[in-house]
Amino acid sequence: MSVSQTNTDVVDVLVIGAGPSGAVVAQHMATNGFSVTCLEQSRWFNNSEFPGDKVDWELLSQQQWHHEPNIRGFDTDYPTATGDSDVHPVMIGGVGGSTLFYGGHWHRFLPSDFRMHSLDGIAEDWPISYKDLAPFYDKVDRAIGVAGVEGDPMYPPFEVPMPPHPIGKVGRIAARGMNKLGWHWWPSANAIASQRHGELAQCVRWGTCETGCPQGAKASFDITHWPSAIKNGARLLTNSRVHKITVDAQGRADGALYFDARGVEHHQKARFVVLAANGIGTPRLLKLSAHPGAPDGLANSSGLVGKRLMLHPNAEVTGVYDEPLESWLGPAGQAIHSLEFYETDLSRGFAGGAKWQVMPTGGPLRALSLYDRDDFDTQWGPSIHRRMDETFGRSLQWGINSQDLPEETNTVTLDADLVDSNGIPAPRIHYRLSDNTRALLRYNVDRAVEAHQAAGAVATMPTDLWPDQPGHLLGTAKMGDDAATSVVDRWNISHDVPNLAIVDGSVMPTSGAVNPTSTITALALRAAENLVATAKNRKVAQ
Amino acid sequence: MSSIGAKLDAPTILDSARIETAWTIADVLVPETDDRPSLKTADPEARWLAVAFAARRDSEHELAVLLDILRGREQSEVEAMLRSLRVEKRYLFDTISSVIAGAYYMTPQVRALIGYPGQEQRPAPLELAADELSDEIFEGAMAYGGAFRAPSDFVV
């Protein structure tokens, strides 16, 4: 091995990726006395950088702060080859990872999400149940100060630690329609501080959560977990891009090779490696880490690394109402949600379901974009002023987050040509919507139109598929009890490499249809607590 | 008033000729009507136009070329070229139209006319969320008769 610089310190735990799950593991391990180093390819972001409190925020969000890395073009992100994909994955590298840009929609999985095969004969059951994960959901909820209302009938009972945000005029109008139809809705839980909480400021409703919170009120994990992790001794190296997990003579992970900001290569040695790069970065790195004993990629004896990619394809229906709704007002965030069509009902002609959420619709340019598919004279010229009068501040969106089933044909591989700013092969995404997903989306779009009509909408504008939403990157390193049919065990430990844990969204056997960060971080905390409890008996690199 | 995010200290592609061209484009896309001003009227010093162009520095070369192609042309000719651009080079049309419309809707005069306060801090009063959920609307949610599906091994 030829590297420019080797750090001679061998740390107990090397965490790769400073996103939410890496933050949770680093904080827990450091707090319990382990030496922890985290390598993060990108940097810290300061709240003041984000565009949401700037007068030109909508224009800045179109490119410079776009959620798609290929459009944003930061050197600190890796590009993705998406020519074979119906959906373009969105994400951002940085301390806090994609929680910098998420909407903070905070949902735990439903009990049925862990038992899809048992209940419906489809896909696989998880090796763990809702009950196994519930205590960790509770702990993470308290740590980040989830705001909401207890008692949602579509969930088992659980505590919500912070008071809710207002659901606003948009939430009340949408709820009116749902009540008329007798459909489920509930004031949504958000990982956004309704009051000061720890390092989090109180939300001031900029309404721009998905381009970063200028206030520091959204529970991105650079705010909620990293300060505490560092205070407890964790070392976080930014601008440090890992391109290979290294192994010892026994095939155990013993560290990682990475490039620093100057392009100098280093080798960080470790006794235990935790991979937290999410559903695209993780399979990319495992494939980059192939070695003679694992020619198809590290931890890949099952052949499933990079397969079963699930992205939760999104649709939406915007409704226009004949009354002012202040529909630029945050948080965004979700006002209310519905799980009416969440649980599988095979009589609908498809498996799986969807979670809906009401969100505000933003500023003037967003209102104008609702007419992008109309002709020139409908959108521009003298008509523009009538369009704005009719639409701006008078619309709300039912977003539809759909469940997609795990399919081995939806993959993350290494692209033969595209590379990142360090010359490392970029991930190639091959993702096609199945007939099941298309039927699911079509059904839910039709129902969302009905929901708007029941609420009194004067017009509805459906988007059948949002090609660049959401940032839910799941399934490419499946969890399971059988090493032949899964990548990690029920404690997130690689079946092949006993001192390698994978703690991100890639481990999910099925995707559910709710936003996954709650489940990802609960799984990560569960894995970290298990590592602490079993550390003495664990096989590590020598 | 919110701050400006775009870097305005760097050189801009806008000179007086390009500003005139941008105003002509605005007269096509967001024209003056009985109840709305032109961009030139709402932004006579081209301040918001400069902010909008600076926010899309990623496309400044393409935008400068486009402005120069349209320079000095009659409004009817500019309109015809914009209509063609929307069909043939949608990305470039979307960029120039959002910059022009973005400038227009940043001007204080237009914002007042459409009832938009712009970005502002509005922390919610503590009682607001509870007040919103204290009437018959929330009763509908609490009266919902459905429930989650419990697998056979589920226990609370």
XYZ file of C-alpha atoms in Angstrom:
698
model
C 0.000 0.000 0.000
C 1.360 3.395 -0.940
C -0.071 6.360 0.866
C 1.355 9.777 1.438
C 0.578 9.938 5.116
C -0.459 7.345 7.679
C -2.010 8.328 10.942
C -0.324 5.974 13.394
C -3.110 6.329 15.936
C -5.426 3.335 15.879
C -8.862 4.475 16.963
C -11.473 2.229 18.507
C -14.165 3.308 16.070
C -13.865 4.876 12.645
C -17.134 6.361 11.406
C -17.414 7.099 7.682
C -19.926 9.866 7.046
C -21.050 12.641 9.421
C -24.739 12.513 8.491
C -27.479 11.663 10.969
C -26.638 8.020 11.569
C -22.889 8.670 11.770
C -23.586 11.463 14.228
C -25.713 9.222 16.430
C -23.096 6.461 16.523
C -20.182 8.844 17.065
C -21.936 10.619 19.903
C -22.945 7.409 21.653
C -19.576 5.688 21.299
C -17.607 8.781 22.365
C -19.869 9.349 25.342
C -19.174 5.785 26.431
C -15.416 6.245 26.383
C -14.430 4.892 22.982
C -11.947 6.772 20.830
C -13.877 7.852 17.751
C -12.779 9.446 14.500
C -15.235 10.386 11.777
C -14.237 11.086 8.186
C -16.603 13.383 6.299
C -16.120 14.197 2.616
C -17.654 17.654 2.903
C -17.623 20.475 5.449
C -19.541 22.275 8.146
C -22.296 24.556 6.891
C -23.173 27.709 8.781
C -26.848 28.541 9.112
C -26.168 32.017 7.774
C -25.165 30.527 4.417
C -28.583 29.092 3.687
C -30.783 31.110 1.337
C -34.110 30.948 3.176
C -33.810 34.317 4.912
C -32.555 36.089 1.801
C -34.737 38.150 -0.511
C -33.409 36.212 -3.536
C -33.878 32.783 -1.937
C -35.999 31.305 -4.699
C -33.415 32.078 -7.372
C -30.563 30.851 -5.182
C -32.456 27.592 -4.642
C -32.651 26.928 -8.364
C -28.966 26.128 -8.684
C -26.546 27.129 -5.939
C -28.640 25.545 -3.190
C -30.488 22.995 -5.275
C -31.062 19.660 -3.559
C -29.718 17.638 -6.495
C -25.931 17.357 -6.339
C -25.554 17.235 -10.113
C -27.230 20.638 -10.402
C -25.609 22.166 -7.329
C -22.166 21.076 -8.482
C -20.271 21.326 -5.178
C -16.849 19.647 -5.307
C -17.609 18.298 -1.851
C -20.457 16.176 -3.193
C -20.007 13.283 -5.561
C -21.904 13.374 -8.846
C -24.309 10.592 -9.771
C -24.801 9.002 -13.175
C -28.569 9.081 -13.589
C -29.104 8.382 -17.284
C -30.742 5.050 -16.448
C -32.945 6.338 -13.657
C -36.543 7.551 -13.474
C -35.716 9.350 -10.234
C -32.640 11.478 -9.562
C -31.417 10.944 -6.010
C -31.040 14.080 -3.943
C -28.606 14.507 -1.090
C -25.916 16.812 0.249
C -22.544 16.033 1.765
C -21.728 17.855 4.967
C -21.669 17.594 8.726
C -25.296 16.656 9.358
C -25.564 15.132 5.876
C -28.868 15.360 4.115
C -30.626 16.447 7.297
C -29.235 19.846 6.300
C -31.797 19.794 3.491
C -34.546 17.522 4.750
C -37.985 18.799 5.615
C -37.883 17.352 9.117
C -40.973 15.209 8.482
C -40.606 12.870 11.414
C -42.347 9.515 11.268
C -41.537 6.188 12.762
C -42.364 3.091 10.732
C -45.708 1.428 11.392
C -45.771 -2.072 12.917
C -46.840 -3.526 9.555
C -43.764 -2.105 7.839
C -41.639 -4.684 9.639
C -43.905 -7.576 8.631
C -44.786 -7.089 4.975
C -44.284 -10.731 4.067
C -46.248 -12.070 7.018
C -49.153 -9.734 6.408
C -49.284 -9.594 2.626
C -46.993 -12.307 1.281
C -44.803 -9.678 -0.367
C -41.085 -8.929 -0.080
C -39.574 -9.891 3.297
C -40.142 -9.348 6.989
C -37.498 -7.448 8.893
C -35.542 -9.528 11.408
C -36.656 -7.044 14.072
C -40.083 -5.700 14.962
C -41.639 -2.379 15.873
C -41.316 -3.342 19.515
C -37.558 -3.851 19.149
C -37.104 -0.390 17.716
C -39.674 1.569 19.748
C -37.335 2.409 22.690
C -34.792 3.843 20.269
C -37.411 5.877 18.430
C -38.319 7.333 21.820
C -34.708 8.195 22.701
C -33.984 9.890 19.386
C -37.289 11.770 19.522
C -36.321 13.199 22.898
C -32.782 14.026 21.809
C -33.872 16.077 18.818
C -37.030 17.573 20.316
C -39.695 16.273 17.964
C -42.743 18.569 17.929
C -46.220 17.167 17.408
C -49.441 15.859 18.900
C -49.754 12.490 20.615
C -52.549 10.059 19.869
C -52.407 9.498 16.114
C -54.763 6.501 15.723
C -52.642 5.063 12.932
C -49.789 4.455 15.393
C -49.322 2.607 18.644
C -49.163 5.097 21.523
C -45.901 6.989 22.007
C -44.739 10.191 23.628
C -44.106 13.343 21.593
C -41.698 15.512 23.589
C -42.368 19.022 22.240
C -45.575 20.987 21.630
C -46.774 21.102 18.022
C -46.326 23.752 15.392
C -49.444 25.504 14.126
C -50.959 23.627 11.210
C -51.796 26.991 9.697
C -54.489 27.900 7.234
C -53.181 25.322 4.775
C -53.512 22.547 7.344
C -56.981 23.569 8.430
C -58.309 23.818 4.881
C -56.873 20.415 3.954
C -58.253 18.911 7.180
C -61.676 20.218 6.293
C -61.683 18.089 3.162
C -60.384 15.016 4.937
C -63.103 15.311 7.577
C -65.722 15.532 4.863
C -64.424 12.301 3.346
C -63.903 10.577 6.685
C -60.243 10.045 5.840
C -57.370 9.906 8.279
C -55.336 13.019 9.050
C -53.315 14.160 12.012
C -51.247 17.211 12.934
C -47.788 16.198 11.818
C -44.696 15.562 13.844
C -41.720 17.587 12.721
C -38.066 17.456 13.697
C -38.226 21.224 14.020
C -38.113 22.970 17.362
C -41.430 24.601 18.245
C -39.632 26.059 21.269
C -35.944 26.358 22.101
C -34.506 22.884 22.649
C -30.868 22.236 23.462
C -28.777 23.700 20.647
C -31.880 24.304 18.514
C -33.451 27.745 18.179
C -37.198 28.210 18.014
C -38.682 27.974 14.515
C -39.606 31.357 13.049
C -41.431 29.888 10.049
C -39.181 30.940 7.176
C -40.791 28.047 5.272
C -37.551 27.044 3.563
C -36.530 23.953 5.535
C -35.522 22.001 2.428
C -32.751 24.424 1.502
C -31.324 24.565 5.008
C -32.694 26.325 8.080
C -31.262 29.855 8.461
C -32.487 29.902 12.046
C -30.898 26.704 13.312
C -34.321 25.469 14.388
C -34.495 22.316 12.294
C -33.021 19.192 13.850
C -30.145 18.667 11.485
C -27.620 16.452 13.178
C -24.759 18.917 12.910
C -26.702 20.832 15.557
C -28.365 18.086 17.586
C -25.532 15.548 17.909
C -22.124 16.646 16.661
C -21.398 19.331 19.279
C -22.038 16.778 22.013
C -20.028 14.097 20.238
C -17.038 16.411 19.901
C -17.359 17.591 23.485
C -17.112 13.965 24.526
C -13.927 13.416 22.569
C -15.001 12.398 19.068
C -12.683 13.700 16.364
C -14.410 14.893 13.193
C -12.252 15.386 10.088
C -14.010 17.325 7.348
C -12.968 17.478 3.675
C -11.818 13.894 4.136
C -13.179 11.665 1.401
C -12.864 7.925 1.963
C -12.305 5.841 -1.136
C -11.496 2.435 0.352
C -12.094 0.510 3.550
C -8.966 -1.507 4.207
C -8.757 -5.019 5.692
C -6.183 -7.025 7.622
C -4.920 -10.523 6.836
C -8.072 -12.043 8.356
C -10.299 -9.912 6.186
C -11.332 -7.707 9.082
C -11.764 -3.984 8.501
C -8.720 -2.170 9.844
C -9.249 1.392 8.660
C -9.826 3.495 5.601
C -7.945 5.362 2.913
C -9.053 8.921 2.335
C -8.096 12.106 0.539
C -7.834 15.371 2.427
C -8.758 18.800 0.996
C -5.378 19.061 -0.746
C -5.785 15.673 -2.371
C -3.216 14.029 -0.109
C -4.028 10.433 0.669
C -4.080 9.209 4.275
C -4.686 5.920 6.027
C -6.696 6.024 9.249
C -6.341 2.807 11.246
C -9.200 1.513 13.367
C -10.319 -1.500 15.369
C -13.909 -1.180 14.246
C -15.402 0.573 11.206
C -18.900 2.041 11.004
C -20.167 2.905 7.536
C -22.796 5.654 7.456
C -22.880 6.918 3.872
C -26.535 6.053 3.140
C -28.131 4.056 0.353
C -25.921 5.277 -2.482
C -22.652 6.221 -0.799
C -22.483 2.973 1.167
C -22.702 0.517 -1.764
C -20.383 2.768 -3.734
C -17.743 2.548 -1.021
C -18.214 -1.192 -0.458
C -17.678 -1.785 -4.167
C -14.649 0.503 -4.178
C -13.296 -1.592 -1.293
C -13.117 -4.849 -3.229
C -9.992 -6.886 -2.522
C -8.737 -10.308 -3.589
C -10.741 -11.987 -0.851
C -13.876 -10.022 -1.768
C -13.613 -9.376 -5.506
C -17.238 -8.238 -5.872
C -16.963 -5.708 -3.095
C -16.478 -5.714 0.648
C -19.240 -7.429 2.653
C -20.797 -8.656 -0.570
C -20.753 -12.456 -0.422
C -24.534 -12.330 -0.802
C -24.208 -10.346 -4.008
C -26.807 -7.892 -2.693
C -24.612 -4.851 -2.121
C -25.973 -2.134 -4.385
C -29.155 -4.012 -5.247
C -32.750 -3.418 -4.098
C -32.420 0.371 -4.263
C -35.612 2.032 -3.032
C -36.221 5.774 -3.437
C -39.828 6.453 -2.357
C -40.965 8.065 -5.622
C -43.005 11.194 -4.945
C -46.035 12.695 -6.614
C -48.065 15.687 -5.547
C -51.291 17.495 -6.177
C -51.437 21.239 -5.648
C -54.875 22.635 -4.948
C -55.800 26.254 -5.572
C -58.332 27.815 -3.242
C -60.462 30.909 -3.421
C -59.196 32.305 -0.132
C -55.890 33.620 1.184
C -53.849 30.888 2.887
C -50.474 32.594 3.460
C -49.100 29.527 1.799
C -45.505 30.732 1.947
C -45.487 30.401 5.715
C -43.458 27.621 7.324
C -42.470 25.335 8.726
C -42.009 23.191 5.645
C -42.024 20.862 7.493
C -45.437 19.353 7.178
C -48.675 20.754 8.558
C -50.806 17.629 8.603
C -50.347 14.128 7.211
C -52.608 11.267 6.202
C -52.058 7.536 6.392
C -55.482 6.746 4.918
C -53.900 4.871 2.014
C -50.779 3.684 3.820
C -51.545 0.096 4.648
C -51.545 -2.451 1.830
C -54.958 -3.264 0.392
C -54.437 -5.638 -2.517
C -57.973 -4.984 -3.761
C -56.653 -1.630 -5.027
C -54.529 -3.501 -7.529
C -51.124 -2.881 -6.021
C -49.074 -3.655 -2.954
C -47.818 -1.069 -0.493
C -49.140 2.358 0.252
C -48.317 6.021 0.587
C -47.976 8.686 3.197
C -49.402 12.081 2.333
C -48.410 15.411 3.798
C -49.619 18.969 3.439
C -46.925 21.512 2.831
C -46.989 25.212 2.061
C -46.152 26.113 -1.516
C -43.501 28.803 -1.222
C -42.910 32.114 -2.961
C -43.932 33.751 -6.229
C -41.628 31.750 -8.506
C -42.954 28.499 -7.116
C -46.512 29.695 -7.770
C -45.545 30.573 -11.313
C -43.940 27.157 -11.834
C -47.346 25.533 -11.412
C -48.011 26.666 -14.976
C -44.774 25.356 -16.478
C -46.669 22.716 -18.435
C -49.204 25.170 -19.845
C -48.704 27.133 -23.057
C -46.816 30.406 -23.252
C -49.900 32.606 -23.222
C -51.360 30.945 -20.148
C -48.192 31.435 -18.107
C -46.627 34.637 -19.495
C -47.622 37.990 -20.866
C -50.671 39.752 -19.438
C -51.971 36.409 -18.094
C -49.175 36.138 -15.562
C -50.801 38.704 -13.311
C -54.094 36.806 -13.234
C -52.248 33.533 -12.606
C -50.494 35.092 -9.644
C -53.711 36.590 -8.285
C -55.414 33.214 -8.526
C -52.586 31.075 -7.194
C -50.044 32.887 -5.091
C -50.700 32.477 -1.381
C -53.865 30.532 -2.178
C -52.558 27.049 -2.764
C -51.512 24.056 -0.740
C -49.878 20.831 -1.700
C -50.735 17.270 -0.826
C -47.391 15.523 -1.273
C -47.424 11.763 -1.820
C -44.519 9.689 -0.548
C -44.883 6.234 -2.046
C -43.609 2.877 -0.974
C -41.525 1.087 -3.580
C -40.838 -2.613 -3.314
C -37.292 -4.002 -3.226
C -36.212 -5.161 -6.660
C -32.778 -6.488 -7.482
C -32.877 -4.724 -10.849
C -32.764 -1.295 -9.188
C -29.089 -0.830 -8.483
C -26.136 1.290 -7.496
C -22.930 0.379 -9.335
C -19.685 2.171 -10.165
C -19.768 4.276 -13.303
C -17.075 3.569 -15.849
C -16.503 7.227 -16.749
C -17.945 9.688 -14.255
C -15.721 10.560 -11.293
C -15.839 12.910 -8.318
C -13.415 15.776 -7.681
C -10.829 13.297 -6.368
C -11.083 11.098 -9.455
C -12.988 8.375 -7.613
C -15.627 6.533 -9.686
C -19.091 7.984 -9.163
C -22.148 5.852 -8.493
C -24.331 4.872 -11.430
C -28.012 4.703 -10.542
C -30.273 2.313 -12.376
C -33.771 2.829 -11.052
C -37.000 2.165 -12.901
C -40.510 2.535 -11.544
C -42.292 -0.788 -11.450
C -45.843 -1.286 -12.674
C -46.800 -1.650 -9.007
C -45.306 1.735 -8.133
C -46.929 3.413 -11.118
C -50.338 2.004 -10.130
C -49.788 3.087 -6.527
C -48.876 6.634 -7.542
C -51.782 6.922 -9.979
C -54.260 5.738 -7.351
C -52.985 8.146 -4.730
C -52.876 11.121 -7.094
C -56.533 10.485 -7.941
C -57.436 10.321 -4.257
C -55.487 13.518 -3.498
C -57.455 15.323 -6.203
C -60.609 14.162 -4.409
C -59.219 15.415 -1.100
C -58.666 18.875 -2.579
C -62.112 18.911 -4.146
C -63.699 17.981 -0.843
C -61.797 20.836 0.776
C -63.175 23.304 -1.746
C -60.309 23.677 -4.203
C -61.212 25.633 -7.324
C -58.436 23.944 -9.315
C -56.087 21.007 -8.891
C -52.713 20.524 -10.527
C -51.247 17.034 -10.257
C -47.616 16.086 -10.734
C -47.586 12.353 -11.484
C -43.920 11.890 -10.627
C -41.423 14.304 -9.123
C -38.169 13.193 -10.709
C -35.923 14.882 -8.141
C -37.671 14.039 -4.891
C -37.182 12.844 -2.206
C -33.778 12.108 -0.647
C -34.751 8.713 0.713
C -31.935 6.366 -0.315
C -32.709 2.885 0.939
C -32.182 -0.849 0.683
C -28.787 -1.444 -0.916
C -27.189 -3.383 1.976
C -30.101 -5.381 3.288
C -30.488 -6.449 6.918
C -31.393 -10.082 7.620
C -30.568 -13.181 9.614
C -29.365 -15.259 6.651
C -25.916 -14.361 5.323
C -26.852 -15.768 1.925
C -29.721 -13.322 1.485
C -28.597 -10.234 3.365
C -25.581 -7.993 3.920
C -25.849 -7.153 7.635
C -27.362 -8.942 10.596
C -30.094 -7.682 12.903
C -27.518 -5.603 14.799
C -26.260 -3.908 11.614
C -23.040 -5.936 11.603
C -21.745 -7.235 8.284
C -22.173 -10.994 7.937
C -18.809 -11.142 6.148
C -16.717 -8.655 8.126
C -17.300 -9.016 11.865
C -15.964 -5.578 12.757
C -17.837 -3.605 10.114
C -21.232 -2.063 10.858
C -23.516 -0.364 8.346
C -25.898 2.012 10.074
C -27.669 3.994 7.351
C -30.739 3.653 5.146
C -29.118 1.015 3.004
C -29.904 -1.706 5.567
C -33.687 -1.451 5.231
C -35.209 -4.683 3.884
C -38.370 -2.863 2.837
C -38.942 0.847 2.543
C -42.221 1.601 4.271
C -43.705 4.810 2.954
C -42.947 7.297 5.686
C -39.891 9.536 5.773
C -37.055 7.298 6.924
C -34.682 9.412 9.031
C -36.443 8.535 12.267
C -36.014 4.837 11.536
C -32.444 5.225 10.259
C -31.330 7.023 13.393
C -33.223 4.683 15.730
C -31.490 1.739 14.037
C -28.150 3.517 14.364
C -28.642 4.159 18.065
C -29.696 0.548 18.611
C -26.578 -0.621 16.767
C -24.366 1.723 18.782
C -25.792 0.619 22.123
C -25.202 -2.979 21.102
C -21.609 -2.205 20.106
C -20.956 -0.650 23.500
C -22.543 -3.606 25.288
C -20.675 -6.253 23.307
C -17.360 -4.498 22.698
C -15.347 -6.725 25.028
C -16.225 -9.875 23.138
C -16.140 -8.474 19.615
C -13.626 -9.512 16.986
C -11.683 -6.455 15.898
C -8.764 -5.680 13.633
C -5.364 -6.433 15.171
C -36.346 43.535 4.629
C -34.407 40.306 4.234
C -30.745 40.404 3.325
C -29.481 39.568 -0.158
C -27.813 36.207 -0.684
C -26.189 36.760 -4.074
C -22.673 38.186 -4.139
C -23.059 41.694 -5.558
C -19.427 42.719 -5.215
C -18.347 40.608 -8.191
C -18.559 42.113 -11.699
C -22.022 41.826 -13.205
C -22.859 41.027 -16.800
C -25.345 43.890 -16.804
C -24.393 47.065 -18.636
C -26.858 49.710 -19.745
C -27.580 48.028 -23.069
C -28.247 44.660 -21.452
C -30.467 46.299 -18.843
C -32.546 47.849 -21.626
C -32.786 44.416 -23.262
C -33.807 42.825 -19.964
C -36.549 45.417 -19.574
C -37.793 44.601 -23.062
C -37.890 40.914 -22.149
C -39.821 41.861 -19.017
C -42.292 43.812 -21.127
C -43.033 40.530 -22.909
C -43.086 38.189 -19.928
C -44.425 40.390 -17.096
C -45.912 43.370 -18.912
C -47.437 46.492 -17.509
C -51.217 46.277 -17.122
C -53.854 48.420 -15.476
C -52.982 47.070 -12.046
C -49.328 46.107 -12.412
C -46.270 48.197 -13.260
C -43.578 47.282 -15.747
C -40.283 46.014 -14.378
C -38.646 49.239 -15.557
C -41.131 51.252 -13.532
C -40.889 49.050 -10.456
C -37.102 48.820 -10.588
C -35.885 51.964 -12.386
C -32.308 51.645 -11.167
C -32.151 47.951 -12.084
C -31.205 47.107 -8.518
C -33.376 44.000 -8.290
C -32.432 42.995 -11.793
C -28.792 42.974 -10.691
C -29.659 40.861 -7.666
C -31.535 38.373 -9.834
C -28.739 38.024 -12.365
C -26.173 37.680 -9.579
C -28.212 34.855 -8.032
C -27.831 32.904 -11.266
C -24.137 33.499 -11.917
C -23.929 29.835 -12.864
C -25.617 30.750 -16.167
C -24.215 34.233 -16.695
C -22.370 33.391 -19.901
C -25.471 31.915 -21.572
C -27.591 34.790 -20.296
C -25.130 37.405 -21.567
C -25.086 35.785 -25.012
C -28.872 35.729 -25.071
C -29.152 39.382 -24.028
C -26.713 40.361 -26.749
C -28.662 38.427 -29.381
C -31.866 40.222 -28.361
C -30.209 43.628 -27.996
C -31.855 46.529 -29.825
C -34.688 44.450 -31.273
C -38.305 45.503 -31.321
C -40.497 44.046 -28.582
C -42.487 42.002 -31.104
C -39.293 40.416 -32.366
C -38.093 39.702 -28.827
C -41.431 38.059 -28.081
C -41.175 35.834 -31.150
C -37.660 34.778 -30.176
C -38.696 34.045 -26.606
C -41.561 31.879 -27.796
C -39.136 29.911 -29.965
C -36.632 29.655 -27.131
C -39.285 28.136 -24.864
C -39.800 25.355 -27.385
C -36.254 24.807 -28.573
C -34.054 25.559 -25.536
C -36.336 25.164 -22.573
C -33.575 25.240 -19.980
C -32.335 28.634 -21.189
C -35.873 29.999 -21.417
C -36.604 28.806 -17.885
C -33.433 30.487 -16.644
C -34.020 33.886 -18.256
C -37.720 33.879 -17.427
C -37.116 33.038 -13.775
C -34.433 35.736 -13.514
C -36.741 38.350 -15.027
C -39.773 37.234 -13.027
C -37.579 36.828 -9.947
C -36.448 40.452 -10.243
C -40.024 41.613 -10.786
C -41.364 39.838 -7.699
C -38.520 41.096 -5.536
C -39.455 44.731 -6.069
C -41.227 46.219 -3.062
C -43.913 47.777 -5.240
C -44.952 44.473 -6.810
C -44.727 42.622 -3.515
C -47.134 45.092 -1.992
C -49.512 44.645 -4.913
C -49.598 40.845 -4.592
C -49.780 40.902 -0.808
C -46.468 39.178 -0.225
C -44.433 40.298 2.766
C -41.348 38.414 1.595
C -39.161 36.418 3.906
C -39.755 37.407 7.493
C -39.411 35.955 10.971
C -42.822 35.056 12.385
C -42.379 32.823 15.418
C -45.712 31.277 16.321
C -47.319 32.348 19.587
C -47.301 29.430 22.009
C -51.087 29.171 22.128
C -51.657 29.302 18.369
C -51.209 25.579 17.701
C -53.545 24.655 20.535
C -56.130 27.203 19.421
C -56.113 25.772 15.924
C -56.866 22.325 17.299
C -59.604 23.334 19.712
C -62.599 23.293 17.375
C -64.591 20.835 15.273
C -61.834 20.414 12.714
C -59.610 18.460 15.081
C -62.602 16.575 16.420
C -62.837 15.031 12.965
C -59.308 13.673 13.276
C -59.949 12.305 16.760
C -63.139 10.620 15.606
C -61.358 8.660 12.883
C -62.389 5.028 13.084
C -59.425 3.343 11.431
C -56.261 1.994 12.984
C -52.862 0.592 12.090
C -52.585 -3.080 11.177
C -51.109 -5.116 13.979
C -48.961 -8.068 12.894
C -49.526 -11.299 14.792
C -46.409 -10.766 16.920
C -47.271 -7.159 17.753
C -47.553 -6.149 21.381
C -47.726 -2.625 22.754
